[in-house]
Short mmCIF file of C-alpha atoms and ligand atoms in Angstrom, two decimals:
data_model
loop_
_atom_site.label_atom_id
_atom_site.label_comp_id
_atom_site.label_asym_id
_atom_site.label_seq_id
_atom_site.Cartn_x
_atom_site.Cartn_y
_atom_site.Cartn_z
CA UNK A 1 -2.19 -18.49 7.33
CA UNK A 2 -4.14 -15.14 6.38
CA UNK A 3 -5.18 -14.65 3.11
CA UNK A 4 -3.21 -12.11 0.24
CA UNK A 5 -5.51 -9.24 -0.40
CA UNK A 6 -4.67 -7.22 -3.85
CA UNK A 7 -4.97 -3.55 -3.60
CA UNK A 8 -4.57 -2.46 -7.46
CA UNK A 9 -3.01 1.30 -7.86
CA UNK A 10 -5.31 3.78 -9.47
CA UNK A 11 -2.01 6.01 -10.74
CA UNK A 12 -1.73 3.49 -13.61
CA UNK A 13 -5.15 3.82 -14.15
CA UNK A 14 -7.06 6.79 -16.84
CA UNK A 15 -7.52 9.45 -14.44
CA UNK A 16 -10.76 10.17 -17.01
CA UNK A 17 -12.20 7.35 -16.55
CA UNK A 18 -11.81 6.39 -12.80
CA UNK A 19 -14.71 4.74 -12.29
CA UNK A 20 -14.31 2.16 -14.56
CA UNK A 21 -11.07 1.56 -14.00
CA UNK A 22 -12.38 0.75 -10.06
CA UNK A 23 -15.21 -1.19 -11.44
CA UNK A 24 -12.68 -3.26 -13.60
CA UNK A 25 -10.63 -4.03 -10.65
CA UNK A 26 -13.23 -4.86 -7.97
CA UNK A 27 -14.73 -7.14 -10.90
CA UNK A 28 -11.24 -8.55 -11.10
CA UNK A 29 -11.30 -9.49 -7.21
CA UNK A 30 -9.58 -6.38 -5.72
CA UNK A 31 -9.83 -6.52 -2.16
CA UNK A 32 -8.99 -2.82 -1.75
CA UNK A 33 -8.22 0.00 -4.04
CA UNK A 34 -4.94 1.88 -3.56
CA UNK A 35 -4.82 5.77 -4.02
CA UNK A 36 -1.34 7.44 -4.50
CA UNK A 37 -0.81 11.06 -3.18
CA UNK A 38 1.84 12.52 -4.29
CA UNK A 39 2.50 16.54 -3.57
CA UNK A 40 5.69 17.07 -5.75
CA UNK A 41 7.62 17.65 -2.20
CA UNK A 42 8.50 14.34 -1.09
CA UNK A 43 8.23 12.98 -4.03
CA UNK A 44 8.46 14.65 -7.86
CA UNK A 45 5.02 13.93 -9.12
CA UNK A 46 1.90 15.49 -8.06
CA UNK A 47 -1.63 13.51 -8.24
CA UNK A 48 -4.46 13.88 -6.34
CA UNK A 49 -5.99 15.29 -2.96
CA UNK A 50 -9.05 14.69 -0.62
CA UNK A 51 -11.87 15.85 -3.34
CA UNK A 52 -10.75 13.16 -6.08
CA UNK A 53 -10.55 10.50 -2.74
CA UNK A 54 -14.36 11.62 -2.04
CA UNK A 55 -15.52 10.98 -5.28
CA UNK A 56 -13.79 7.66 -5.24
CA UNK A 57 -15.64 6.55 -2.35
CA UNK A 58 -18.64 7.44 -4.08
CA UNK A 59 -18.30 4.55 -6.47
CA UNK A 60 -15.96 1.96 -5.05
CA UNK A 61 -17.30 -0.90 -3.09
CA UNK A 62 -14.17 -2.29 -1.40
CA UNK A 63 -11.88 -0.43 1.14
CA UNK A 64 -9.78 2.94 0.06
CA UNK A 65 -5.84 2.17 0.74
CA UNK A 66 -4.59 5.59 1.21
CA UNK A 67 -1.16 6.06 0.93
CA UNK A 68 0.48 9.59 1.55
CA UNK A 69 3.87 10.90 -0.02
CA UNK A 70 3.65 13.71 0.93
CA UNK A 71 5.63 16.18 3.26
CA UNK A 72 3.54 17.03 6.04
CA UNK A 73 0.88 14.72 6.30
CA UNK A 74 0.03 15.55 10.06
CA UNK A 75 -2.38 18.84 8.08
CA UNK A 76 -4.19 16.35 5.86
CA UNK A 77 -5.13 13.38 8.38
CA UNK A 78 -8.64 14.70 9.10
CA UNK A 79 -9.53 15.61 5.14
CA UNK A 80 -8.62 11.93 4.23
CA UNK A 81 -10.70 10.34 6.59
CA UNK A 82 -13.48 12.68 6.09
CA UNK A 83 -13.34 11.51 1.83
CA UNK A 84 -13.26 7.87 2.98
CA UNK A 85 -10.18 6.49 3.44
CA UNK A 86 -10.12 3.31 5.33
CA UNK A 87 -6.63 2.78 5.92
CA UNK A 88 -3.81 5.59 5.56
CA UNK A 89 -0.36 5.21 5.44
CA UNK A 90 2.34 7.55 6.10
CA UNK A 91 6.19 7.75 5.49
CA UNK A 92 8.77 7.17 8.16
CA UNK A 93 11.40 9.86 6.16
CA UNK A 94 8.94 12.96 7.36
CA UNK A 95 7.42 12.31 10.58
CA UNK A 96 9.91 13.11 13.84
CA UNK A 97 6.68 12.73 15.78
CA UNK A 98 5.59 9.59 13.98
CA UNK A 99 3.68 7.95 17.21
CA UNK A 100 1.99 11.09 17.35
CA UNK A 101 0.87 10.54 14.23
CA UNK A 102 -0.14 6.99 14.23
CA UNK A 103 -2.56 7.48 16.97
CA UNK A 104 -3.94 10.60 15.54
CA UNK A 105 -4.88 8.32 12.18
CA UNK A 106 -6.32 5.60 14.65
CA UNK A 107 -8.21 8.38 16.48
CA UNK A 108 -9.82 9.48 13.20
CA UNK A 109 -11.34 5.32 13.00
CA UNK A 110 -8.31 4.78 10.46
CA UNK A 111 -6.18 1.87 9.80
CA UNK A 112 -2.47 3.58 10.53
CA UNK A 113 0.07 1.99 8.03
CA UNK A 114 3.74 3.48 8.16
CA UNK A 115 5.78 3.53 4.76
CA UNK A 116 9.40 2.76 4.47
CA UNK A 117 11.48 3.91 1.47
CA UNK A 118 13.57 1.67 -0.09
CA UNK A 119 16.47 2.97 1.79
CA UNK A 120 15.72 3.15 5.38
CA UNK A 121 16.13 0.46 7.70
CA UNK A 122 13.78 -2.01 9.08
CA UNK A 123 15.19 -0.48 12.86
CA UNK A 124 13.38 2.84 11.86
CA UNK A 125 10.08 0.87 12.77
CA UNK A 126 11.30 -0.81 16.22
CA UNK A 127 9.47 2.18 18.95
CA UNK A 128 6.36 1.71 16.61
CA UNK A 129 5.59 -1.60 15.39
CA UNK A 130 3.22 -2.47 17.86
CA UNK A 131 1.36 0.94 17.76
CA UNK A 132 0.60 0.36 13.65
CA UNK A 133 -1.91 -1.54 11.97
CA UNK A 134 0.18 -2.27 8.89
CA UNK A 135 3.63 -1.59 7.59
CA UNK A 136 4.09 -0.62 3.90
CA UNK A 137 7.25 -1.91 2.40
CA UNK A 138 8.05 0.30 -0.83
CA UNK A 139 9.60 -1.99 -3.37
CA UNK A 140 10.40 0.66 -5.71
CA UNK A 141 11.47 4.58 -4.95
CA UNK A 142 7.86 6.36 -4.70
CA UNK A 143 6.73 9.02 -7.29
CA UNK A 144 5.79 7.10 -10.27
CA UNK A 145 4.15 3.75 -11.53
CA UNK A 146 5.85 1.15 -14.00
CA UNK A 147 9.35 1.13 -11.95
CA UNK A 148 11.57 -1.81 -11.55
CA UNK A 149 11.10 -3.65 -8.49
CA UNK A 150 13.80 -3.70 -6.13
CA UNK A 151 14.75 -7.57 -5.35
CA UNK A 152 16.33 -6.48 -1.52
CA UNK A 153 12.99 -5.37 -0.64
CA UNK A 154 12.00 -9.10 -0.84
CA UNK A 155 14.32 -10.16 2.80
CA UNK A 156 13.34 -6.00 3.77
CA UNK A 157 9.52 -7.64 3.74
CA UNK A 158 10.80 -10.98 5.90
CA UNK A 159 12.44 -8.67 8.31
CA UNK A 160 9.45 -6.56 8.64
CA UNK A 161 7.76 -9.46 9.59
CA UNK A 162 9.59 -11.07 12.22
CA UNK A 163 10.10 -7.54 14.04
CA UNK A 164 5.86 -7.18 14.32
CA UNK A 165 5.91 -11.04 15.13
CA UNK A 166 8.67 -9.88 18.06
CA UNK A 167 6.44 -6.58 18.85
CA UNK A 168 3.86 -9.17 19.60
CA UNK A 169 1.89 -7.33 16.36
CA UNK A 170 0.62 -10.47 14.41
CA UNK A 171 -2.01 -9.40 13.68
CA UNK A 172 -0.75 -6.28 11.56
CA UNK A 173 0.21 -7.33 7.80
CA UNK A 174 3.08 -6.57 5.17
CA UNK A 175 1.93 -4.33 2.68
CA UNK A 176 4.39 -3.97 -0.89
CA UNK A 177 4.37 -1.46 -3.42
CA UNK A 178 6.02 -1.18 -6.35
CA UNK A 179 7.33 -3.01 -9.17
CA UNK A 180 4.89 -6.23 -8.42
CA UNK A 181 3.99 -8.08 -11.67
CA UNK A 182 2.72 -12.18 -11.80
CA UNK A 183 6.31 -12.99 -11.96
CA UNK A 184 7.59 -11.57 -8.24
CA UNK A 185 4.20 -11.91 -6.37
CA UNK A 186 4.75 -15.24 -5.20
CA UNK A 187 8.02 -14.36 -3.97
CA UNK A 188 6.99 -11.46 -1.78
CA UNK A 189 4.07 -13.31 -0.35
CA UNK A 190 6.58 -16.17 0.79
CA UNK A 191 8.54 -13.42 2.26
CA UNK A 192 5.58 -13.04 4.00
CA UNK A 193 3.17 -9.94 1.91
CA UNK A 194 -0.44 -9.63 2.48
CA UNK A 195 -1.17 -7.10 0.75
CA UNK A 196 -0.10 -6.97 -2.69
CA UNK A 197 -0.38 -3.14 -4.04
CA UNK A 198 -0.42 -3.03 -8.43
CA UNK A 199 -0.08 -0.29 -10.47
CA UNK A 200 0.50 -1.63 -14.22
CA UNK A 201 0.75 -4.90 -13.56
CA UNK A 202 -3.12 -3.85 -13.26
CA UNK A 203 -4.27 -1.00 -15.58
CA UNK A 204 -0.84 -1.14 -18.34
CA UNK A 205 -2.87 -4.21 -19.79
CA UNK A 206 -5.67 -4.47 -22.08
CA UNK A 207 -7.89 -6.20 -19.29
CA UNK A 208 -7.22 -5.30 -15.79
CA UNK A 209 -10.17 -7.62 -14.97
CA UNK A 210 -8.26 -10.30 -15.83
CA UNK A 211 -4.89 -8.67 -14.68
CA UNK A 212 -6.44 -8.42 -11.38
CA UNK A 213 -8.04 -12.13 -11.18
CA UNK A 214 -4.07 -13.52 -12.08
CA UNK A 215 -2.38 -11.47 -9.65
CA UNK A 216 -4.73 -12.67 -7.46
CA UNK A 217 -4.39 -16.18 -8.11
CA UNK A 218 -0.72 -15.94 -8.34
CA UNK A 219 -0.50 -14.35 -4.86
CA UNK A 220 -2.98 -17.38 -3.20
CA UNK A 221 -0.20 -20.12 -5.17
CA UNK A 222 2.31 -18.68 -3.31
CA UNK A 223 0.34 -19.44 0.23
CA UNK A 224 -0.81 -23.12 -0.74
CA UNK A 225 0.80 -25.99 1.24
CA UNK A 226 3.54 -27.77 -1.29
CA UNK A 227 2.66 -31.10 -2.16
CA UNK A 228 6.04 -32.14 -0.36
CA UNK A 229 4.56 -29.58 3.06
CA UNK A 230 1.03 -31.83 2.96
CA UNK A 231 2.99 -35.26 3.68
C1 LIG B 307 4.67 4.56 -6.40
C2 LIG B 307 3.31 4.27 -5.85
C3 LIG B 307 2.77 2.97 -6.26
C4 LIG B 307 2.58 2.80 -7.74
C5 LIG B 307 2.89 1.38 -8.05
O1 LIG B 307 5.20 5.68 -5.82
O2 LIG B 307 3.34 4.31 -4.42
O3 LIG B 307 1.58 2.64 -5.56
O4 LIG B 307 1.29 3.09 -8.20
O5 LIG B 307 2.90 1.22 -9.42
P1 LIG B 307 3.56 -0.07 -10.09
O6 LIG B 307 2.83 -1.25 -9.59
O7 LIG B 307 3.40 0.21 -11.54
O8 LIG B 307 5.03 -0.07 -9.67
ZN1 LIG B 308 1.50 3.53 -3.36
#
């Protein structure tokens, strides 16, 4: 069974005071740090582009999640691997070419994560499952932090997971996003999460140290035999 990693969501964070907020989290256990970037296309909201990802990298010690709502991501693929994105994740809803894609992100040394939306089907992913590296599940309609988590996106996750099993793609985890708190993270990690993406869940609290070290824990309960399993 492969371990939960927790990618807490700067956009919840003070954009003033990034830095810390990265420190906090990494202090906190974060196993990645996930950067929203948002062009107010796809999505409403804008946030933040390649130069605020650079001086990210500067300072962080774990992996850069990089996750792109935006409309035409195919332009931006080089400038977010050259400000240090390990992993970069696209959305299904704007890419007609999306193997094209893919490969170009994997070309670049990049993890290549696909994003679904809350409304489109698992089948979207069935010519490219075993071309990605990870599959984002969005739990919540992208654009903005501190949204209500959508409880279908809980069997959306389990389905995800049995078609990358069936793709013979294992090896390529269930990412979430959106809406995850200490109270629904051990329910998407039985529906089979391994990466656990937290916006204010993280940074809305007075100690996202500690925010980060419970979600954390939570998550790992979640993947520990039952008593009743261990018999
Ligand atoms: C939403 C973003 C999320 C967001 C999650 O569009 O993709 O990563 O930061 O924030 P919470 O955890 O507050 O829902
Ligand atoms: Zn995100």
């Amino acid at each position: 069974m492969n371990a939960v990693r927790i990618a807490p969501s700067i956009l919840s964070a003070d954009f003033a005071a990034l830095g810390e907020a990265i420190a906090a989290a990494e202090r906190g256990g974060a196993d990645l740090i996930h950067v929203d970037v948002m062009d107010g296309h796809f999505v409403p909201n804008i946030t933040i582009g390649p130069p605020v990802v650079r001086s990210i990298k500067r300072v962080a010690t774990v992996p850069l999640d990089v996750h792109l709502m935006i409309e035409d991501p195919d332009r931006y693929l080089d400038a977010f691997a050259e400000a240090g994105a390990a992993m970069l994740s696209v959305h299904v809803e704007v890419l007609p070419h999306l193997h094209r894609t893919v490969h170009a992100i994997q070309a670049l040394g990049l993890e290549a994560g696909v994003v679904l939306n809350p409304s489109t089907p698992v089948a979207a992913l069935t010519e490219i499952a075993a071309d990605v590296d990870y599959v984002l599940v969005m739990s919540v309609n992208p654009g903005f932090g501190g949204q209500t988590f959508i409880p279908r996106s809980e069997s959306k996750v389990a389905e995800v997971r049995a078609l990358l099993d069936l793709c013979g793609n294992a090896a390529a985890p269930v990412e979430i996003d959106g809406g995850i708190d200490g109270a629904n993270v051990g329910r998407v990690v039985a529906a089979g999460a391994r990466v656990i993406v937290a916006g204010s869940a993280v940074f809305h609290t007075p100690d996202p140290e500690r925010a980060t070290r419970e979600l954390k824990a939570a998550a790992a309960a979640a993947l520990a035999p039952s008593p009743s399993a261990a018999r």
